[in-house]
Amino acid sequence: MSKRKVKDQQLTVGQCVCQVGLCHIRIRVHRILRERFCFQKLPSAPVGLESQHKHLLELLKRTAIHGESNSVLIVGPRGAGKTMLLKSVLNELLDVKEVKSNILLVQLNGLLQTDDRIALKEITRQLNLENVVGDKVFGSFAENLAFLLEALKKGDRSSSRPVLFTLDEFDLFTHHKNQTLLYNLFDISQSAQTPVAVVGLTCRVDVLELLEKRVKSRFSHRQIQALSPMDFPQYVELVQQQLSLPQEFPDGRFAHEWNNSVKALCEDKSVEDVLRKHFNLSKDFRSLHMLLFLALSCVTPSNPTIKPSLLLEASRLCTMDCKANMLHGLSILELCLIIAMKHLNDHYQDEPFNFEMVYNEFKKFLQRKSHSVHSFEKPVVIKAFEHLQQLELIRPVDGSASRTQKEYQLMKLLLDHTQVMEALQRYPQCPTDVKQWATSAFG
Amino acid sequence: TPRHATPGIPSRSLPARKPGNVLEEARARLHVSSVPDSLPCREQEFQDIYSFVESKIVGGNGGCMYISGVPGTGKTATVHEVIRCLQHASEQDELPSFRFIEINGMKMTDPHQAYVQILQKLTNQKATADHAAALLEKRFSNPAPQKETTVLLVDELDLLWTKKQNVMYNLFDWPTRRYARLVVLAIANTMDLPERIMINRVASRLGLTRMSFQPYSFKQLQQIITSRLNQVKAFEEDAVQLVSRKVAALSGDARRCLDICRRATEICEHSSSRQPGSGLVGMAHVMEALDEMFSSSYISAIRCASTQEQLFLRAVIAEFRRLGLEEATFQQVFVQHRALCRMEGLQPISVSEGLAVCQRLGTSRILLLEPSRLDLLLRVRLNVSQDDVLYALKED
């Protein structure tokens, strides 16, 4: 704080104004981009899912305008833009004047409505039916269901308002008892009652196998797959588009400069390598947003543009191996125990081990080779062993947990060979004989 | 519920638009909800149920009938049609008047709610389940002058199963009472339901009047579609035949058939807006609709997966081949994965990233995984056949 003050005093008045203005601009840049990355702001046009967008829009339009009942499932991996697709379709749908006052929306989520009782109350509340008083729904579960079904039955195709049900995390609804809610929703969509559209969103490809036979028969088997056959150049283009400032940004000159720097960034060779690595790992938008957000948060007044180095740093943060990091924090004794376990694994082909075996292995090392590691008392070694268990670097083999004594409990190592070796290389001031012991074939 | 709440959905400000062209007209007719006045291909079943119920109404005694069949074979629709015809007949004074009530096992939260719903539909009275059972018991076992016959349709019978089976027992016991004049039509999916889940005294009361609905054959499906379309010229003959043959071969579910036809009209509409054709739904459109609804989505999901995910699947298969088993731990697969990475010239990925890749395949259920707490030791299985995975990975 004080440093900046000193700096400010040295600047002339003009520069000062300029500085303050730039600060404002930068705050605005942060705000715009953060909305995109963290709050999942809707893009103006769907990215990569145009045909699916059209299909869904037409389907929902027909429900809203013609009163045709429909059911559809949107299936795609996590972060593939299913909710984005649905939201942008709804946005566009509600823009149509004919539709806006003619449709009722009910939004359910499998994580919130964990059983049919809660889901039913939520539906009744959102439809604002007559048994709702204030914000409370009265009556028992059975009465609620009967009331809702009665209400929906009374409606007909041409005169009552269509109801649009969106079921987020659809696969969780299939775990409800008897799948009552799904049966009833699909049954309404297949009979001449109030027109409804049931839209389910799920990431499970095998979702239809979860449905009961009679529920499955009533579902229309329409699936929209939120999969985009995106290739790498499109991915880079997407990155550039995501980082660019919009046309209507108030300071045109700044926006132009920023967009140019983003363009230069995307053509950079090292950036391309980073992006290719991420692209190879996964195509989901969320992990990309994470990466860009980490890079963006390092953009400060002293560091005004987004540089390749920032992106490299962000990528390093994203792809860090967490187990290797944990190994760095261990003491030498704990590290020695892990090496002993690794040797046991090598020797006995991944059979489980107990503390005594590890301790023996460790003692052999102390007797024969070690000069730098003290011989610790057994309780100390046990403590270290327990610490490793608490960090879940080792875990007991199932079933032997309660009955046996601690020292004789069978354990397995949850570390890969390479993770151990890599951690040893990077361990600060690792004693040489420990390193040698680790690399030698059989301890 | 407040006492006099009337259930209802608000009405629209603008009435729904009427179908504008031939395709829209066809689509409206093909919707599952627009049940035709007379069901084609179910004449025999209609006749059987009709004569059964008619004889019971005329004779003034009670009885049970068990109707079974896989979903989408027209059980409920046929029963409704029978009732409609009987009601028509009784309006013409050809038959004594009767009452019809309907309950559905899936539309109640608990088997005992059946009593509540029956009582409410009979007398418009609200009561708790126990009280309703007692009232119904009284009503059916005591003589009352000028009682009319009641026809009770119980849909989704298997949902009314309880441990003591008292709901089912009562439903089938009431018709045997002398004064009850109750006809119960029970519908369920499986043919051997009475033998499988009912105890002897319930099954014996259900009796032997049974009927099973066979799945539709392709000719019947074809007839259903043409009768629905009813002179609206929207489909080519061959296209209808293809749909019915495909559906008949798979399940014989009429709902599926109608849904596919409906989807085909959409595809046709979409393509004719691009290139004006004949305006008829042809083979190509139907093929596309069939593909959309029947094809497994696993293959497209695998094809659109990222490079590392595809590589991981290959590693899984390689490891299965090595082990000769259908299951491997993540650690074993990851060794293969690393080797594959090296061969493909990709940067090797760390264990955390490998686990993330594995988890992503697990959430979309291409792989079946144990809980992720097990870390390296979690066991991996394929949810798809190996051939499918190889087929999906090959074509690029």
Coordinates of C-alpha atoms in Angstrom, one line a residue, chain A residues 54-55 58-59 62-70 77-78 98 101-102 104 127 129-131 133 138-139 141-147 149-154 157-163 177-180 183-184 187 189-195 203-206 209 212-223 225 227-229 277 279-284 319-323 392 395 398 412-419, chain B residues 1-2 4-20 24 27-28 31-34 70-72 76 102 104-111 113 117 120-121 126 155-159 188-190 253 255-256 259 262-263 266 269-270 273 292-294 296-298 300-309 331 334-335 338 346-354 357 360 363-366 368 373-377 383:
Chain A
K54 CA -32.3 -26.2 -33.3
H55 CA -33.8 -29.6 -32.5
E58 CA -38.3 -26.6 -32.3
L59 CA -39.5 -29.3 -29.9
R62 CA -44.2 -27.0 -30.6
T63 CA -45.1 -27.8 -27.1
A64 CA -45.6 -24.1 -26.3
I65 CA -47.5 -23.2 -29.5
H66 CA -49.3 -26.3 -30.7
G67 CA -49.8 -27.9 -27.3
E68 CA -48.0 -31.1 -28.2
S69 CA -46.6 -33.2 -25.3
N70 CA -43.0 -34.3 -25.6
P77 CA -20.4 -35.7 -20.4
R78 CA -19.9 -33.2 -17.5
E98 CA -46.7 -15.8 -28.3
S101 CA -47.4 -15.6 -21.3
N102 CA -48.4 -19.1 -22.4
L104 CA -45.4 -22.5 -17.1
L127 CA -47.0 -24.2 -10.5
L129 CA -51.6 -24.6 -7.6
E130 CA -54.6 -23.9 -5.3
N131 CA -53.3 -25.9 -2.4
V133 CA -50.9 -21.0 0.7
F138 CA -50.4 -28.4 2.6
G139 CA -51.6 -31.9 2.6
F141 CA -47.8 -36.7 0.1
A142 CA -50.6 -38.9 -1.2
E143 CA -53.0 -35.9 -1.3
N144 CA -50.4 -33.8 -3.1
L145 CA -49.9 -36.4 -5.8
A146 CA -53.7 -36.9 -6.3
F147 CA -54.2 -33.1 -6.4
L149 CA -52.6 -35.4 -11.2
E150 CA -56.2 -34.2 -11.0
A151 CA -55.1 -30.7 -11.9
L152 CA -53.1 -31.9 -14.9
K153 CA -55.9 -34.3 -16.0
K154 CA -58.4 -31.5 -16.1
R157 CA -54.5 -29.8 -25.3
S158 CA -55.8 -26.6 -26.8
S159 CA -56.9 -24.5 -23.8
S160 CA -54.6 -25.1 -20.8
R161 CA -51.1 -23.7 -20.5
P162 CA -48.3 -26.1 -21.4
V163 CA -46.0 -27.0 -18.5
K177 CA -39.1 -45.4 -5.1
N178 CA -41.0 -47.1 -7.9
Q179 CA -40.0 -44.1 -10.1
T180 CA -43.5 -42.8 -9.4
Y183 CA -44.0 -42.6 -14.5
N184 CA -46.5 -39.9 -13.9
D187 CA -47.7 -40.8 -18.6
S189 CA -46.9 -36.6 -21.8
Q190 CA -48.4 -39.6 -23.5
S191 CA -52.1 -39.0 -22.7
A192 CA -54.6 -36.3 -23.7
Q193 CA -54.2 -34.1 -20.7
T194 CA -52.4 -30.8 -20.0
P195 CA -49.6 -30.5 -22.6
C203 CA -24.3 -37.3 -18.0
R204 CA -24.9 -41.0 -17.9
V205 CA -24.9 -42.7 -21.3
D206 CA -26.8 -45.7 -20.0
E209 CA -31.3 -48.8 -18.8
E212 CA -38.4 -49.4 -15.4
K213 CA -40.0 -51.1 -18.3
R214 CA -43.3 -49.3 -18.1
V215 CA -41.6 -45.9 -17.6
K216 CA -39.3 -46.6 -20.5
S217 CA -42.2 -47.5 -22.7
R218 CA -43.8 -44.1 -22.0
F219 CA -40.7 -42.2 -22.7
S220 CA -40.4 -41.1 -26.3
H221 CA -36.8 -42.2 -26.7
R222 CA -35.7 -38.9 -28.0
Q223 CA -32.2 -38.3 -27.0
Q225 CA -26.5 -35.8 -27.4
L227 CA -21.3 -33.9 -27.9
S228 CA -19.4 -31.7 -30.1
P229 CA -16.9 -33.1 -32.5
K277 CA -2.2 -30.8 -23.6
F279 CA -7.4 -30.5 -25.2
N280 CA -5.9 -34.0 -25.2
L281 CA -6.9 -34.4 -21.6
S282 CA -10.5 -33.3 -21.9
K283 CA -12.8 -31.3 -24.1
D284 CA -15.0 -29.9 -21.3
T319 CA -1.9 -30.3 -13.8
M320 CA 0.0 -30.7 -10.6
D321 CA 0.2 -34.2 -9.2
C322 CA -1.3 -34.0 -5.7
K323 CA 0.3 -37.1 -4.3
E392 CA -4.0 -42.2 3.1
R395 CA -4.6 -48.1 3.3
D398 CA -10.5 -54.6 3.5
K412 CA -1.4 -51.6 0.6
L413 CA 0.6 -48.7 -0.8
L414 CA -1.4 -46.2 -2.7
L415 CA 1.5 -44.8 -4.6
D416 CA 2.8 -45.6 -8.0
H417 CA 6.4 -46.5 -8.6
T418 CA 7.1 -43.4 -10.6
Q419 CA 5.6 -41.1 -8.1
Chain B
T1 CA -55.2 -29.4 1.3
P2 CA -57.6 -26.5 1.9
H4 CA -62.6 -26.7 -1.3
A5 CA -59.6 -26.3 -3.5
T6 CA -60.4 -27.2 -7.1
P7 CA -57.4 -28.5 -8.9
G8 CA -56.6 -26.9 -12.2
I9 CA -53.9 -25.5 -14.5
P10 CA -54.3 -21.8 -15.6
S11 CA -55.6 -21.5 -19.1
R12 CA -53.7 -20.0 -22.0
S13 CA -54.2 -16.5 -23.2
L14 CA -54.0 -17.6 -26.8
P15 CA -55.5 -20.8 -27.9
A16 CA -53.1 -23.4 -29.3
R17 CA -52.4 -23.3 -33.0
K18 CA -54.2 -25.8 -35.2
P19 CA -52.0 -28.0 -37.4
G20 CA -51.3 -26.1 -40.6
E24 CA -48.4 -31.3 -38.9
R27 CA -48.0 -35.5 -36.4
A28 CA -51.0 -34.6 -34.4
H31 CA -49.3 -38.6 -31.1
V32 CA -49.8 -41.4 -28.6
S33 CA -52.3 -39.4 -26.7
S34 CA -54.8 -39.2 -29.6
V70 CA -45.8 -56.1 -22.1
P71 CA -46.0 -52.3 -22.1
G72 CA -47.5 -50.7 -25.2
T76 CA -55.5 -50.0 -20.8
E102 CA -60.2 -46.7 -12.1
N104 CA -53.5 -47.1 -10.9
G105 CA -50.8 -48.6 -8.7
M106 CA -48.2 -46.2 -10.0
K107 CA -50.3 -43.1 -9.3
M108 CA -50.4 -43.6 -5.5
T109 CA -47.7 -43.3 -3.0
D110 CA -48.5 -46.4 -1.0
P111 CA -50.6 -49.6 -1.7
Q113 CA -53.9 -45.5 -0.7
Q117 CA -59.0 -43.5 -3.8
Q120 CA -63.4 -41.2 -2.8
K121 CA -64.4 -42.2 -6.3
K126 CA -62.3 -38.5 2.3
D155 CA -53.9 -50.8 -13.4
E156 CA -50.3 -51.7 -12.5
L157 CA -51.4 -54.4 -10.1
D158 CA -47.9 -55.4 -9.1
L159 CA -47.4 -52.1 -7.3
A188 CA -50.1 -56.0 -15.0
N189 CA -47.2 -56.7 -17.2
T190 CA -46.1 -60.2 -16.4
D253 CA -44.5 -51.6 -28.6
R255 CA -45.9 -46.3 -28.5
R256 CA -42.4 -46.8 -29.9
D259 CA -42.9 -42.0 -31.7
R262 CA -43.6 -38.7 -35.4
R263 CA -39.9 -38.1 -35.4
E266 CA -40.1 -33.8 -38.1
E269 CA -40.2 -31.3 -42.5
H270 CA -36.7 -30.2 -41.6
S273 CA -37.3 -26.8 -45.9
E292 CA -31.6 -41.8 -33.8
M293 CA -33.9 -43.8 -31.5
F294 CA -32.3 -47.2 -31.6
S296 CA -26.5 -47.0 -29.0
S297 CA -25.1 -43.7 -27.8
Y298 CA -22.0 -45.4 -26.3
S300 CA -20.8 -41.7 -30.4
A301 CA -19.8 -40.9 -26.8
I302 CA -16.5 -42.7 -27.2
R303 CA -15.9 -41.1 -30.6
C304 CA -16.3 -37.6 -29.1
A305 CA -14.1 -38.3 -26.1
S306 CA -10.8 -36.6 -25.8
T307 CA -7.5 -38.2 -26.9
Q308 CA -6.4 -39.2 -23.5
E309 CA -9.8 -40.7 -22.7
Q331 CA -2.7 -49.1 -11.4
F334 CA -2.2 -46.9 -15.9
V335 CA 1.0 -48.8 -16.7
R338 CA 1.8 -44.7 -20.0
L346 CA 2.2 -37.7 -26.3
Q347 CA 3.4 -36.2 -23.1
P348 CA 2.9 -38.7 -20.3
I349 CA 0.3 -37.6 -17.8
S350 CA 0.6 -37.7 -14.1
V351 CA -1.3 -40.1 -11.9
S352 CA -3.8 -37.4 -10.7
E353 CA -4.6 -36.6 -14.3
G354 CA -4.9 -40.2 -15.2
V357 CA -9.6 -39.1 -17.0
R360 CA -14.7 -38.8 -16.4
T363 CA -19.3 -40.6 -14.7
S364 CA -20.6 -41.1 -18.3
R365 CA -20.7 -44.8 -17.5
I366 CA -18.5 -46.0 -20.3
L368 CA -17.8 -49.0 -14.3
R373 CA -11.5 -43.3 -2.4
L374 CA -9.6 -46.5 -3.3
D375 CA -7.4 -44.4 -5.5
L376 CA -4.9 -46.5 -7.3
L377 CA -6.5 -49.7 -6.2
N383 CA -19.7 -51.1 -19.5

